[in-house]
Structure formats: structure tokens, C-alpha cells
């Protein structure tokens, strides 16, 4: 039967759906239970191949634990909270070409269906049903579909209401002014999940140096800097002459700032009233007075000034900023431009850098040194950014301020910056303003800025809460282990977290329904909701009040009149909880995953805290980052149609460990498809040739019920290798090392089979039995990875699908270190003969193998007993008169043998001691003759009938026989 993955896989999908194979219900409280979760998808677009890997990795582990006998829960739901879906709908309704292109061309939404996507839940439902759910089922994910929900379901909202009322009553929710990410288009706060560009942007607190406009002493011209200590080195300022600026009343003072800055200041809790609008040219050629030095400095025109950043007016410190130094040189060289703005070029020529600190390795003007050292003569030179970054870093860590700094003189910038800034803030010379470290764009297309809002926030800075969460980290399994410190680090720096938005999908804030709880805040304990999701929907949502969930999670003693329905659900929750492993992305450690730990640590008892988190890496497509907006994605459905689900799964799992990044490459995926087909064909041959069904491995791990007497050495070798493989795969799966497990079960063992097929007559009864038994065990090992193929073949072989058979355990009676050592000798001998044939170009007619003499074997035994210390070994062997007579010959042999055993483990050495080396080679004569199409002869070095025409026998060493090819 040919391998047709599409037909095969569809049959198994239908079978799983009809039987409810993956819909577990609670059983005996003493059952071994495994509860696995993965971040529920946000269906603002379609499912791509990166998502496929995210959900397949936990599925493999779920399948593995079922074969180990566990009752396994692997659920999924749909996260629709927030505004990204609303933003996508609005862009669709406006007919934005980019959005239409993504829907039509990337996600293949039919033209006639687009109208159905013009409501938020219509949009979400389309992608849930036609992309995510369809793709997950195509992949064969063993999900309990009874438990799916969306995060704007009424029942789920009641659950979130309970969570936030509880946190508020425990003092972990507060209302106050707080910096937030604010979408100027939606006019509301947003979080990382709402952001299209700049997800990694951080809040930066700028110092505003309050320069005064010399021609109007009542006007403040604030300039933002991250290096307030450089204020004494300011020589001039820059402004964009063509950008829009304003005079505005800011908290009772008149400020000159860009029009964008005026809006930002208003959002950052300043009272702002714009009085006059004009372009920046109005300030060009004017002078502004430094509030610290009292110097009046010239304002120059500059196209590089970004009016969207900070205040839109920039101070220049050319002695310590390579950027500013180059800009000043360019201004001095452009008399025509200066004159066009009414600036006397002589005034510009007089501007000279003013140094403020000294630093080892640089001269009086560090910025000049940095520029000249790299040969930079233009602001467009890419080396300028590197020079600036390096100098800033050096000055921060080692620059010492000059005497003009008074009480701060002689101090290193790193130690003094904060105190210097605070000193002048208190005196009124400095102010502050927040900005992002990079541009941030909302998914709706709007600009995102820093705003300060009176909002409800979670008190992640609460010390007691932090301590409990760190305790949770210490007591859970972190995979990989090196991520543990990242959770602790996040807990340390995490401060208040704004948890509400002005509008969007999701749960309303219970005590102020004008607000919605934001996406990262309503997705921290939904794992608990999975345990009862399929049953709680039978109840009226209005019955799910605070007391209902208190009863469910805290027991009947927590309320005066416990609800019996809640107590029934409590049994289900208690059966499944805690979550054994959460599989999630590395970039979620700094938000979602740490929030998940915070909320579990507070709301549940220690026994119900998360047991482990497995981190997953990111995916590339043909070496480049995937991008839905650019159409650079692979849809799982298309990949499965082309290659089959097992191929897609196996490539995604085999290309890297879960926490490593992987790269989807079509040629490599095609190669995996071919490898699986070859496996199918060979397996089918074994099944079709079977005299009877293969023996089943006993559940107690004692191996097959009856091992035939007809097994040869090479059969026992393959069976021994199988036991090692079972142990390797099991250990890897226990650590969620899916790549190591699949490599061992498939590719590594294929190497053993390749050798076995060379070595043996596969028509022998013993070989047929061995191959059937090996196939059965490997199918069970491979079932989590390629469930369609493995289940089908295993059922044909044994009558039972692989997933319904127990996970294999290694069988001690089939482990044989000696036979493995013997076969290593045959393989090594074969390689040595091949090397000689290749080098000499000989076509052998006779291959002669010479085994070392008995006295050499005696020396080997001594080396094994004494160890690899040549002197100690010589001291021992020289006590034997016969060996002593051999003199240098023994000395040379001891040197060679001690090198041979160095680093070899004791079990292997013990196995080598028990080998009858000559018998091993004689047993392989038939194989050697077939392999080299020549006669093969085996001799002992001291045989009386020795045939040694080339005088090679004397070169034989234990386990390194001499060889002669005629």
C-alpha cells in the first residue's frame, strides 16, 4: 500500500472526532494526571506555521504522557480581549488596501466572505473556525474541544470579575496616576498585545533643561536630554525650521515646543493651552539662555531634528557627542544655508566645543577624537552611530566631571547623574518628560505615546506579593533551566501595571463599567477556567457571583451558604489542578508568564501553583522573520496539503529543541516527507512479510513474552541498541527535549538499521522476528511525533493503535554490552578494510584478518586492571619473565593500549574483556565475503597454520586486528 498521507490522516481525524478520543473526564483522585496549557491564540489574523509549532510541541508531550498511562488534559480557547480585532475590522471597513491585501492574498479570505468580517466577533469567528481550529485539527492536535471558549463569553467574564474583585479586596489593585502606552488614534491606553511596531520599546524619562528665550524672558524653551550632566557643555541648539511649533501655556508658564510635544505634555498630566502656532523658523537665529551657566547660545536650523520626539528643540554638546560635533562642522561649512535664515556665518564659526569632563584614552575634545579616529566626515556615515554609542558608554562609566561642577566635580558620571538631575529639578532649572526608546505604532495604525493617566493598576511592586511569586519560581521546573533567573529578574523590576482600557472586547471592570480589563490582565488564571469550561456554560451566568467562585476555589467553609453546583465543579478543578506544564514563548517571560505566576501565587494555595514552564523559540521562514503584513508566511493548511501533517509536525519538532529558534525551509521539509515515505515502505514490507502479529512488549517492562532461540549475535545487537534508544527517548521526553527524542527514535536508530540490513540475511526467521519487534517499539516511540503514520502502522502490525499501547520501557534481558562491543569490532574492522581498499584502489580477492597473540591480550588485561598509567602498567607486566624478555615490543604495546583505553567507561572495558575477538570475526566471515565480494580468512597471530604473505600478523593489537588484502 502506497503512502498517501492526506487520505490516511483524514481517516484518523474522523476517527478521533467520532470517538471523543481526547475528551478526558475526572477519574480516581489517585490517577496520574497531566494538565498542559499553551497561550490561547488571538485571532486578529490567520494561523501560520509558527503557530503550528507553538501548539504541536505541547501536543507531543500530551501524547507521550497518555502513553505513560496518565490522564491528560490539553485544552484550547480564544483570546479576543482588547482592540486589535476592532482595529482590524475598522481598517477592513475603510477599505485600507494593506489590510485587504493581507486578508485576500495572505489568508485567502474569499471576496464574498469579507462582509462577514465587518463585526469584531464575525472577524474573530472566521479566523477561529477557518484558520486556527481547522489548522489544529489538520495537525492532529489532541485537544479537548469541549472546553473552548472566548474571553468575552458572559460566563468567562464572571470568572474574571471574581478575580479582580478578590485582588481589589486584598489591596493589590489601586487607582492612581501612572505612565501608560497611549494610542492617539483610539484615545486610550494599549499594551504589548495591541502594538504593531515597537513592542520592545521602553519608557525613558528625559530631563527637560529649561532654557529661556533671550528675546522674551518669559518664554521657556525646554530641551530634552538623557544626559543632564552635559548641560555645561551646551554650545548651541537646533530646531527644524519647517516643522510646526507652538507657544502654549503649560501649567501657567509660556513654553515654546513642537505641536506634537504640546499634545504629549497634555497627556502627561500637564495643563496645556495652545496660544499661537508657527513654524520653527521663528526661533532660528535667536538665542536661548542656559539655566545653569547663564550663557546665551545660538539656535541653528537642522533637518535632522525630529519634532515628534520630546520637545522638538535639541541642545548641542559637540565636545561629547559625535553626532553634535559632526553637525556643528557641517553648519560651519554651510554659509549659504546660515545666511538664508539670517544667521551671520561668523557667529557660527565662533562656536567651539566646551569640554566638561576628562576620560582616559581621549583628548580634550573626546567627540572630535572619536570622529577623526574613524574618518567620519558626514552625518550620513554609518560609523557615526557606533562612535556615539561607544563614547557615551565610556563617559558614563569612566568620565570624571571638571571643577566647574562644584560639589559634583571629580565624580564619575555613572555615580553622579541622578543626584545632579535631582538637584536642579529641585531648584526649578530642570523638569521631566517621558518618551519611548523607539517609535511605537498601534495595530489600529495610530501613534502610541507615553501618557500619564489616573487608572487602576495591579500592585506588582507589593513586596509580599513579590516574595510569594519568587517562591513559586523557586518551586517550579524551568525548561530550559537558564530561564529561571529571567523570571526572578522580571519580578524584581516589575512595578505597577495599568490593567484597564477605555474600550474594547473583554470583561468590564466590575465597579466601573466604563472600563475594560486589558488583555494581559484577563489572561493570567484562565487555565483554571478550562477545568470547568464545558460544564459551567450549563449554568446561568448571573448565578456565577463572588460566592460561587469562592466556593469553587476555596471550598465550602469560605462562604455561609455554599452552592452545590460550585462544589461539583470544585471536584473537577481539584482533579486537574495544578498546571503541570505551560508551553509559551520566550518573549512572554517579561509580561504574561510572570503575571501568570503572580496571580497564581496570590489566588491559589501552594499546591495549586504552576509546576513547570517550557519556553519556546521563534520561527524563521527561509532564513527571514515571518511577516503576515508582507505575505512572508506559510499557512499550515497549505503545508499539510502539500506534505502531510506528519511531515509538518516532524519537521517542526526535529529542526530544533522547543526553546531554540527554527527555520522553515521548503527543501528540508520535502526531504522529511521522503524520509517518512521510506519508513512507511520498509514498515509495510515488514508487516506484509510477518508470519504472525509481532510480539507485544509487556506492560511491566520485562520485554516480549518469548524471544526465539534463532536470534544471532547481530539480532541481539540491534535489540540491545533498541533498549538504549528507549531510555534516550524517554529521558529526552521527560525534559521536553522533543528534538533529541525524535532524533534518537528516528534518525539515530535508522543508522543502526542501516548497519543491520548490511550485516544480516533479513529472510531468516530470527531477523524477521527482530525487525517486527523493533518496528513495534519504534512506532510507539514515534507516535507522539507522527501520530497518523505510527497509529496506522502499529494497528496493522498488532491490532492496536500505537497511542493505545503503553510507552515502551527498556528490557534488561535484552541489554547486552558485550554483544554491542562485539559488533563495534565488526563495524570497525569493516571500516578499516574499506579504508585500505579506497587508499590502494585494490579489488580484493582475499581479505585476511589477524587477531593479536595471547600474550598481547594478557597485556590488555593488565592495562584494564591497572589503568592508563604507563609506568604502573610496565611495573606490573615486567614481573612476568616471558613478557620481560620481549623488552621494547611490550613497552610499545603498553603505550598503545593505555592510549586505547583512556576515557573508556568501566562497563565498556568489562564488555571488551569478555569478548572472544577471534570468534567474533569468524562469525562475521560470511558478512565480510558478501560485503567485499572476496574470500575472508581469520587467523591468530601465533597460529601454526598462519598464512601471512605480507608479514602483517605481527602488527595485530587487541581489538585492532591486522589486515592483509590480496
mmCIF file of C-alpha atoms in Angstrom, residues 315-476:
data_model
loop_
_atom_site.group_PDB
_atom_site.id
_atom_site.type_symbol
_atom_site.label_atom_id
_atom_site.label_comp_id
_atom_site.label_asym_id
_atom_site.label_seq_id
_atom_site.Cartn_x
_atom_site.Cartn_y
_atom_site.Cartn_z
ATOM 1 C CA UNK A 315 20.603 71.184 22.721
ATOM 2 C CA UNK A 316 24.046 70.533 21.240
ATOM 3 C CA UNK A 317 27.123 69.326 23.154
ATOM 4 C CA UNK A 318 29.769 68.922 20.408
ATOM 5 C CA UNK A 319 32.637 68.162 22.803
ATOM 6 C CA UNK A 320 30.988 64.967 23.991
ATOM 7 C CA UNK A 321 28.530 63.947 21.274
ATOM 8 C CA UNK A 322 29.989 62.781 17.941
ATOM 9 C CA UNK A 323 26.591 63.491 16.357
ATOM 10 C CA UNK A 324 26.676 67.085 17.558
ATOM 11 C CA UNK A 325 30.327 67.536 16.606
ATOM 12 C CA UNK A 326 29.697 66.473 13.000
ATOM 13 C CA UNK A 327 26.508 68.576 12.814
ATOM 14 C CA UNK A 328 28.428 71.652 14.005
ATOM 15 C CA UNK A 329 31.172 71.140 11.416
ATOM 16 C CA UNK A 330 28.544 70.842 8.687
ATOM 17 C CA UNK A 331 26.818 74.013 9.901
ATOM 18 C CA UNK A 332 30.124 75.904 9.832
ATOM 19 C CA UNK A 333 30.700 74.750 6.268
ATOM 20 C CA UNK A 334 27.258 75.824 5.013
ATOM 21 C CA UNK A 335 27.409 79.640 4.957
ATOM 22 C CA UNK A 336 24.723 79.831 2.293
ATOM 23 C CA UNK A 337 22.179 77.990 4.446
ATOM 24 C CA UNK A 338 23.021 80.097 7.504
ATOM 25 C CA UNK A 339 22.630 83.349 5.543
ATOM 26 C CA UNK A 340 19.315 82.160 4.128
ATOM 27 C CA UNK A 341 17.994 82.078 7.692
ATOM 28 C CA UNK A 342 19.528 85.453 8.608
ATOM 29 C CA UNK A 343 22.423 83.982 10.599
ATOM 30 C CA UNK A 344 25.853 85.576 10.316
ATOM 31 C CA UNK A 345 28.267 82.714 9.397
ATOM 32 C CA UNK A 346 30.886 84.409 11.577
ATOM 33 C CA UNK A 347 28.676 83.753 14.624
ATOM 34 C CA UNK A 348 28.573 80.076 13.730
ATOM 35 C CA UNK A 349 32.313 79.962 13.109
ATOM 36 C CA UNK A 350 32.910 81.235 16.636
ATOM 37 C CA UNK A 351 31.128 78.245 18.207
ATOM 38 C CA UNK A 352 33.676 75.886 19.714
ATOM 39 C CA UNK A 353 33.165 72.670 21.706
ATOM 40 C CA UNK A 354 33.183 73.108 25.501
ATOM 41 C CA UNK A 355 34.574 70.067 27.355
ATOM 42 C CA UNK A 356 33.000 69.150 30.699
ATOM 43 C CA UNK A 357 34.872 66.012 31.749
ATOM 44 C CA UNK A 358 38.015 64.024 31.239
ATOM 45 C CA UNK A 359 38.269 60.411 30.203
ATOM 46 C CA UNK A 360 41.257 58.167 29.744
ATOM 47 C CA UNK A 361 42.112 57.404 26.143
ATOM 48 C CA UNK A 362 40.639 60.640 24.742
ATOM 49 C CA UNK A 363 41.974 64.163 24.411
ATOM 50 C CA UNK A 364 40.429 67.477 25.403
ATOM 51 C CA UNK A 365 37.546 67.096 22.927
ATOM 52 C CA UNK A 366 36.533 63.401 23.094
ATOM 53 C CA UNK A 367 33.877 63.657 20.361
ATOM 54 C CA UNK A 368 36.417 65.066 17.911
ATOM 55 C CA UNK A 369 38.801 62.200 18.674
ATOM 56 C CA UNK A 370 36.059 59.628 18.144
ATOM 57 C CA UNK A 371 35.079 61.146 14.790
ATOM 58 C CA UNK A 372 38.589 61.641 13.441
ATOM 59 C CA UNK A 373 39.737 58.183 14.543
ATOM 60 C CA UNK A 374 37.068 56.630 12.305
ATOM 61 C CA UNK A 375 37.465 59.096 9.436
ATOM 62 C CA UNK A 376 33.874 60.305 9.737
ATOM 63 C CA UNK A 377 33.145 63.459 7.728
ATOM 64 C CA UNK A 378 29.372 63.222 7.221
ATOM 65 C CA UNK A 379 26.279 62.788 9.340
ATOM 66 C CA UNK A 380 25.281 60.015 6.901
ATOM 67 C CA UNK A 381 28.290 57.846 7.778
ATOM 68 C CA UNK A 382 27.035 54.591 9.436
ATOM 69 C CA UNK A 383 30.112 54.615 11.692
ATOM 70 C CA UNK A 384 28.783 57.728 13.438
ATOM 71 C CA UNK A 385 26.196 55.751 15.408
ATOM 72 C CA UNK A 386 28.830 53.314 16.622
ATOM 73 C CA UNK A 387 31.173 56.165 17.612
ATOM 74 C CA UNK A 388 28.405 57.903 19.542
ATOM 75 C CA UNK A 389 27.353 54.753 21.363
ATOM 76 C CA UNK A 390 30.903 53.858 22.334
ATOM 77 C CA UNK A 391 31.788 57.334 23.616
ATOM 78 C CA UNK A 392 28.552 57.660 25.585
ATOM 79 C CA UNK A 393 29.259 54.322 27.236
ATOM 80 C CA UNK A 394 32.870 55.182 28.080
ATOM 81 C CA UNK A 395 31.974 58.593 29.507
ATOM 82 C CA UNK A 396 29.129 57.167 31.575
ATOM 83 C CA UNK A 397 31.308 54.547 33.252
ATOM 84 C CA UNK A 398 34.629 56.407 33.479
ATOM 85 C CA UNK A 399 34.205 60.125 32.708
ATOM 86 C CA UNK A 400 35.023 62.480 35.629
ATOM 87 C CA UNK A 401 33.435 65.953 35.764
ATOM 88 C CA UNK A 402 35.566 69.121 35.775
ATOM 89 C CA UNK A 403 35.887 71.571 38.668
ATOM 90 C CA UNK A 404 33.108 73.809 37.296
ATOM 91 C CA UNK A 405 30.650 71.244 38.653
ATOM 92 C CA UNK A 406 31.321 72.263 42.230
ATOM 93 C CA UNK A 407 30.087 69.648 44.666
ATOM 94 C CA UNK A 408 29.852 67.137 41.787
ATOM 95 C CA UNK A 409 33.380 67.780 40.483
ATOM 96 C CA UNK A 410 35.705 64.796 40.131
ATOM 97 C CA UNK A 411 32.889 62.262 40.265
ATOM 98 C CA UNK A 412 32.200 59.620 37.624
ATOM 99 C CA UNK A 413 29.089 60.311 35.553
ATOM 100 C CA UNK A 414 27.552 56.943 36.466
ATOM 101 C CA UNK A 415 27.668 57.842 40.157
ATOM 102 C CA UNK A 416 26.516 61.426 39.912
ATOM 103 C CA UNK A 417 23.940 61.708 37.104
ATOM 104 C CA UNK A 418 20.872 61.035 39.249
ATOM 105 C CA UNK A 419 21.929 63.376 42.053
ATOM 106 C CA UNK A 420 22.876 66.112 39.593
ATOM 107 C CA UNK A 421 19.496 65.851 37.854
ATOM 108 C CA UNK A 422 17.520 65.842 41.115
ATOM 109 C CA UNK A 423 19.473 68.821 42.459
ATOM 110 C CA UNK A 424 18.488 71.021 39.529
ATOM 111 C CA UNK A 425 14.932 69.702 39.425
ATOM 112 C CA UNK A 426 14.508 70.913 42.981
ATOM 113 C CA UNK A 427 15.927 74.314 42.034
ATOM 114 C CA UNK A 428 13.499 74.592 39.095
ATOM 115 C CA UNK A 429 16.118 74.588 36.323
ATOM 116 C CA UNK A 430 15.150 71.089 35.155
ATOM 117 C CA UNK A 431 11.852 69.349 34.502
ATOM 118 C CA UNK A 432 10.948 65.901 33.162
ATOM 119 C CA UNK A 433 9.093 64.236 30.322
ATOM 120 C CA UNK A 434 8.542 60.611 29.255
ATOM 121 C CA UNK A 435 9.273 59.214 25.801
ATOM 122 C CA UNK A 436 9.711 55.790 24.250
ATOM 123 C CA UNK A 437 13.078 54.319 23.312
ATOM 124 C CA UNK A 438 11.760 53.832 19.750
ATOM 125 C CA UNK A 439 8.712 54.643 17.634
ATOM 126 C CA UNK A 440 5.592 52.747 18.654
ATOM 127 C CA UNK A 441 2.591 52.106 16.396
ATOM 128 C CA UNK A 442 -0.752 50.615 17.441
ATOM 129 C CA UNK A 443 -2.350 47.794 15.472
ATOM 130 C CA UNK A 444 -5.044 50.289 14.508
ATOM 131 C CA UNK A 445 -2.350 52.378 12.794
ATOM 132 C CA UNK A 446 -2.284 55.152 15.373
ATOM 133 C CA UNK A 447 0.828 56.581 17.022
ATOM 134 C CA UNK A 448 1.469 55.387 20.565
ATOM 135 C CA UNK A 449 2.896 57.874 23.049
ATOM 136 C CA UNK A 450 3.603 57.936 26.770
ATOM 137 C CA UNK A 451 0.697 59.290 28.776
ATOM 138 C CA UNK A 452 0.078 59.609 32.479
ATOM 139 C CA UNK A 453 -3.420 58.567 33.430
ATOM 140 C CA UNK A 454 -5.487 58.164 36.519
ATOM 141 C CA UNK A 455 -6.034 54.436 36.170
ATOM 142 C CA UNK A 456 -6.482 51.203 38.069
ATOM 143 C CA UNK A 457 -3.275 49.256 38.268
ATOM 144 C CA UNK A 458 -2.069 45.956 39.706
ATOM 145 C CA UNK A 459 0.419 46.455 42.536
ATOM 146 C CA UNK A 460 3.150 44.139 41.272
ATOM 147 C CA UNK A 461 5.537 46.249 43.377
ATOM 148 C CA UNK A 462 3.990 44.883 46.580
ATOM 149 C CA UNK A 463 6.873 43.226 48.423
ATOM 150 C CA UNK A 464 4.832 40.431 49.966
ATOM 151 C CA UNK A 465 3.350 39.595 46.571
ATOM 152 C CA UNK A 466 6.814 39.593 45.008
ATOM 153 C CA UNK A 467 8.117 37.220 47.676
ATOM 154 C CA UNK A 468 5.306 34.728 47.084
ATOM 155 C CA UNK A 469 5.881 34.858 43.335
ATOM 156 C CA UNK A 470 9.611 34.263 43.738
ATOM 157 C CA UNK A 471 8.707 31.283 45.895
ATOM 158 C CA UNK A 472 6.599 29.980 43.015
ATOM 159 C CA UNK A 473 9.568 30.355 40.654
ATOM 160 C CA UNK A 474 11.887 28.513 43.039
ATOM 161 C CA UNK A 475 9.499 25.578 43.301
ATOM 162 C CA UNK A 476 8.659 25.069 39.636
#
